[in-house]
Amino acid sequence: MSEPKKLFIKTYGCQMNVYDSERMAEAMGAEGYAQTDRPEEADLVLLNTCHIREKAAEKVYSDLGRLRPMKAAKPGMKIGVTGCVAQAEGEEILRRSKVVDLVVGPQSYHRLPAMLARVAGGERAIDTEFPPEDKFDHLPARKAQLGPTAFLTVQEGCDKFCAFCVVPYTRGAEVSRPSARLLDEARGLVARGVREITLLGQNVNAWSADGMGLAGLIRGLARIDGLERIRYTTSHPNDMEDDLIAAHGDEPKLMPYLHLPVQSGSDRILKAMNRKHTAAQYLDLIARVRAARPDILLSSDFIVGFPGETEADFQATLDLIRAVGFGQAYSFRYSARPGTPAAEKPGVDPAVADARLQALQALLAAQQRAAQAAMLGREVGVLYEKPGRLPGQMVGKSDHLQAVHVFDPTGKPGDLVRVRITGTETNSLAADRMNA
Ligand code: SAH
Ligand code: SF4
Ligand code: F3S
């Protein structure tokens, strides 16, 4: 038998790209490729890219520059660019980087093997269509052994057109996968050892199919024996339906964590961003979520320095953060993206935007420390994911998605245990296992 060919994949950006990379690796596995973590020995290098901010997109070209000598040293190495930069820039990538053999957008991954056959014949191949068929129906089944947690993409694309965002252009319109397929895939994941599934979508709570919304899908998944935990991300405030909020109160497998990006606390900026809700509406929504599940840990994304943002707008964002109390958050300086409406407007002074970002991050970090400290002495569930660095230690996530270290010499990945929190740091918790 000949040596298997080697595949190196680098993933940038969001969890949907992580999921896509796994599915592409499986598709290429069926073509005889084994994965490697050393690009220099790969026969095929795939960069699964992100276009969300300028820095992420430009990183791809510096990585391509680093691949150039590796490709020169290894005749036959092929290089492909996939993901959102591929979709957004298409042909431009082939023009800018001579080492690229293949460009394929996020909705066409099932066509990869056929494209590679053309590349082997000496062509440079490109496919950035939005084909009518579902790529996931044409990708091979999931591989045999999986860890205790897995992603499952249920929805792709976005119809919201926030004024700053490229996703509606790179991922196309909102499409929901049918519930029967998703329940099948989830059962398959559970049969391979998965105990926690995170449902993914650019607007996951816009999922709707077979007369159901996301709450219906979650309740269906919760009936699968052996599936112990369900999460979902990323949701939009305007798609947070009452039945989904209710599920947080009465569906025990739905974990008490919600990432609900608000971006800004200023109504003027929210309007300019085309978010289609006010700060007060967001606060009301948070109150309803907390009424259903008082101990829920809340997370959000924030953009500072959006065009036109004044000091008063920024203070309104800090006020909103103080009013909510987030357990976790991501924050970014606004990055003007080609083709988006906001990119036409004059930006905020970069030094001002940087200072605001620092002030915002200091407040969010203090809230995160407070949320961690509030866990002290509490009893929570932890799903072990892997051994820790210390002997006898296991690492996993709490119900609230916080990293937890537990001394448990008999523990193994996949164990779902009850622990009491004994120590807290900004990014992790220490805990003792409770007696069964
Ligand atoms: N669909 C999700 C997230 C999409 S991108 C949602 O609507 O929440 C993830 C985050 O990147 C966004 O929430 C936003 O905070 C940030 N982001 C998107 N475009 C950006 C831009 N042009 N500049 C800076 N941050 C941006
Ligand atoms: Fe982008 Fe807005 Fe859609 Fe989120 S909801 S993906 S931020 S356009
Ligand atoms: Fe980036 Fe595309 Fe995800 S732009 S954030 S990889 S949807």
PDB file of N, CA and C in Angstrom, residues 11-12 20 29 40 53 67 75 107 129 137 140-141 150 156 171 223 269-270 291 308 331 338 355 383 408 430 432:
ATOM      1  N   THR A  11      -7.317  26.712  10.612  1.00  0.00           N
ATOM      2  CA  THR A  11      -8.658  27.301  10.735  1.00  0.00           C
ATOM      3  C   THR A  11      -8.581  28.666  11.404  1.00  0.00           C
ATOM      4  N   TYR A  12      -9.151  29.670  10.768  1.00  0.00           N
ATOM      5  CA  TYR A  12      -9.269  31.016  11.330  1.00  0.00           C
ATOM      6  C   TYR A  12     -10.750  31.252  11.635  1.00  0.00           C
ATOM      7  N   ASP A  20     -16.612  23.251   9.778  1.00  0.00           N
ATOM      8  CA  ASP A  20     -16.354  23.007   8.357  1.00  0.00           C
ATOM      9  C   ASP A  20     -14.998  22.329   8.141  1.00  0.00           C
ATOM     10  N   GLY A  29     -10.222  12.665   3.989  1.00  0.00           N
ATOM     11  CA  GLY A  29      -9.880  11.340   4.515  1.00  0.00           C
ATOM     12  C   GLY A  29     -10.403  10.252   3.590  1.00  0.00           C
ATOM     13  N   GLU A  40       4.897  21.745   6.352  1.00  0.00           N
ATOM     14  CA  GLU A  40       5.990  21.489   5.405  1.00  0.00           C
ATOM     15  C   GLU A  40       5.945  20.084   4.811  1.00  0.00           C
ATOM     16  N   ARG A  53     -12.727  40.820  10.165  1.00  0.00           N
ATOM     17  CA  ARG A  53     -11.985  42.071  10.382  1.00  0.00           C
ATOM     18  C   ARG A  53     -10.761  42.073   9.486  1.00  0.00           C
ATOM     19  N   LEU A  67       4.218  29.973   3.328  1.00  0.00           N
ATOM     20  CA  LEU A  67       4.083  28.662   2.674  1.00  0.00           C
ATOM     21  C   LEU A  67       4.909  28.580   1.388  1.00  0.00           C
ATOM     22  N   PRO A  75       7.893  19.450  -4.105  1.00  0.00           N
ATOM     23  CA  PRO A  75       7.169  19.428  -5.381  1.00  0.00           C
ATOM     24  C   PRO A  75       5.861  18.653  -5.221  1.00  0.00           C
ATOM     25  N   GLN A 107     -19.798  27.396   0.781  1.00  0.00           N
ATOM     26  CA  GLN A 107     -20.957  26.542   0.450  1.00  0.00           C
ATOM     27  C   GLN A 107     -20.618  25.448  -0.560  1.00  0.00           C
ATOM     28  N   GLU A 129     -19.516  29.754  -5.826  1.00  0.00           N
ATOM     29  CA  GLU A 129     -20.965  29.808  -6.026  1.00  0.00           C
ATOM     30  C   GLU A 129     -21.702  29.540  -4.722  1.00  0.00           C
ATOM     31  N   ASP A 137     -25.088  17.398   2.874  1.00  0.00           N
ATOM     32  CA  ASP A 137     -25.678  16.159   2.363  1.00  0.00           C
ATOM     33  C   ASP A 137     -24.717  15.427   1.439  1.00  0.00           C
ATOM     34  N   PRO A 140     -19.011  13.153   3.315  1.00  0.00           N
ATOM     35  CA  PRO A 140     -19.114  11.826   3.930  1.00  0.00           C
ATOM     36  C   PRO A 140     -19.515  11.903   5.408  1.00  0.00           C
ATOM     37  N   ALA A 141     -19.979  10.761   5.945  1.00  0.00           N
ATOM     38  CA  ALA A 141     -20.427  10.682   7.339  1.00  0.00           C
ATOM     39  C   ALA A 141     -19.277  11.002   8.291  1.00  0.00           C
ATOM     40  N   ALA A 150     -19.000  18.224  20.763  1.00  0.00           N
ATOM     41  CA  ALA A 150     -18.961  18.391  19.311  1.00  0.00           C
ATOM     42  C   ALA A 150     -19.810  19.579  18.893  1.00  0.00           C
ATOM     43  N   GLU A 156     -26.986  28.245   8.455  1.00  0.00           N
ATOM     44  CA  GLU A 156     -25.889  29.031   7.899  1.00  0.00           C
ATOM     45  C   GLU A 156     -26.436  30.293   7.276  1.00  0.00           C
ATOM     46  N   ARG A 171     -21.379  34.335   3.533  1.00  0.00           N
ATOM     47  CA  ARG A 171     -22.078  33.073   3.822  1.00  0.00           C
ATOM     48  C   ARG A 171     -23.450  32.989   3.170  1.00  0.00           C
ATOM     49  N   ARG A 223     -34.283  14.607  23.848  1.00  0.00           N
ATOM     50  CA  ARG A 223     -34.830  13.246  24.033  1.00  0.00           C
ATOM     51  C   ARG A 223     -33.831  12.157  23.649  1.00  0.00           C
ATOM     52  N   ILE A 269     -26.278  54.561  17.813  1.00  0.00           N
ATOM     53  CA  ILE A 269     -25.320  53.676  17.135  1.00  0.00           C
ATOM     54  C   ILE A 269     -25.998  52.366  16.734  1.00  0.00           C
ATOM     55  N   LEU A 270     -26.861  51.843  17.598  1.00  0.00           N
ATOM     56  CA  LEU A 270     -27.576  50.605  17.242  1.00  0.00           C
ATOM     57  C   LEU A 270     -28.366  50.807  15.948  1.00  0.00           C
ATOM     58  N   ALA A 291     -35.382  35.777  34.225  1.00  0.00           N
ATOM     59  CA  ALA A 291     -36.558  35.308  34.961  1.00  0.00           C
ATOM     60  C   ALA A 291     -36.735  33.809  34.733  1.00  0.00           C
ATOM     61  N   GLY A 308     -19.042  57.520  13.734  1.00  0.00           N
ATOM     62  CA  GLY A 308     -20.002  58.432  14.359  1.00  0.00           C
ATOM     63  C   GLY A 308     -20.131  58.248  15.860  1.00  0.00           C
ATOM     64  N   SER A 331     -14.711  41.762  22.619  1.00  0.00           N
ATOM     65  CA  SER A 331     -14.854  43.140  22.167  1.00  0.00           C
ATOM     66  C   SER A 331     -13.802  43.461  21.125  1.00  0.00           C
ATOM     67  N   PRO A 338     -14.645  46.196   3.208  1.00  0.00           N
ATOM     68  CA  PRO A 338     -15.058  46.574   1.859  1.00  0.00           C
ATOM     69  C   PRO A 338     -16.447  46.030   1.513  1.00  0.00           C
ATOM     70  N   ALA A 355      -8.433  53.815  23.067  1.00  0.00           N
ATOM     71  CA  ALA A 355      -8.635  54.152  24.481  1.00  0.00           C
ATOM     72  C   ALA A 355      -9.992  53.623  24.951  1.00  0.00           C
ATOM     73  N   LEU A 383     -18.240  18.512  32.654  1.00  0.00           N
ATOM     74  CA  LEU A 383     -17.986  17.433  31.695  1.00  0.00           C
ATOM     75  C   LEU A 383     -16.486  17.423  31.417  1.00  0.00           C
ATOM     76  N   ASP A 408      -8.880  14.403  40.215  1.00  0.00           N
ATOM     77  CA  ASP A 408      -9.744  13.225  40.135  1.00  0.00           C
ATOM     78  C   ASP A 408      -8.985  12.111  39.421  1.00  0.00           C
ATOM     79  N   ALA A 430     -11.057  26.105  40.125  1.00  0.00           N
ATOM     80  CA  ALA A 430     -10.615  24.840  40.712  1.00  0.00           C
ATOM     81  C   ALA A 430     -11.796  24.252  41.478  1.00  0.00           C
ATOM     82  N   ASP A 432     -13.460  20.513  43.717  1.00  0.00           N
ATOM     83  CA  ASP A 432     -13.370  19.153  44.249  1.00  0.00           C
ATOM     84  C   ASP A 432     -14.565  18.355  43.760  1.00  0.00           C
TER      85      ASP A 432
END
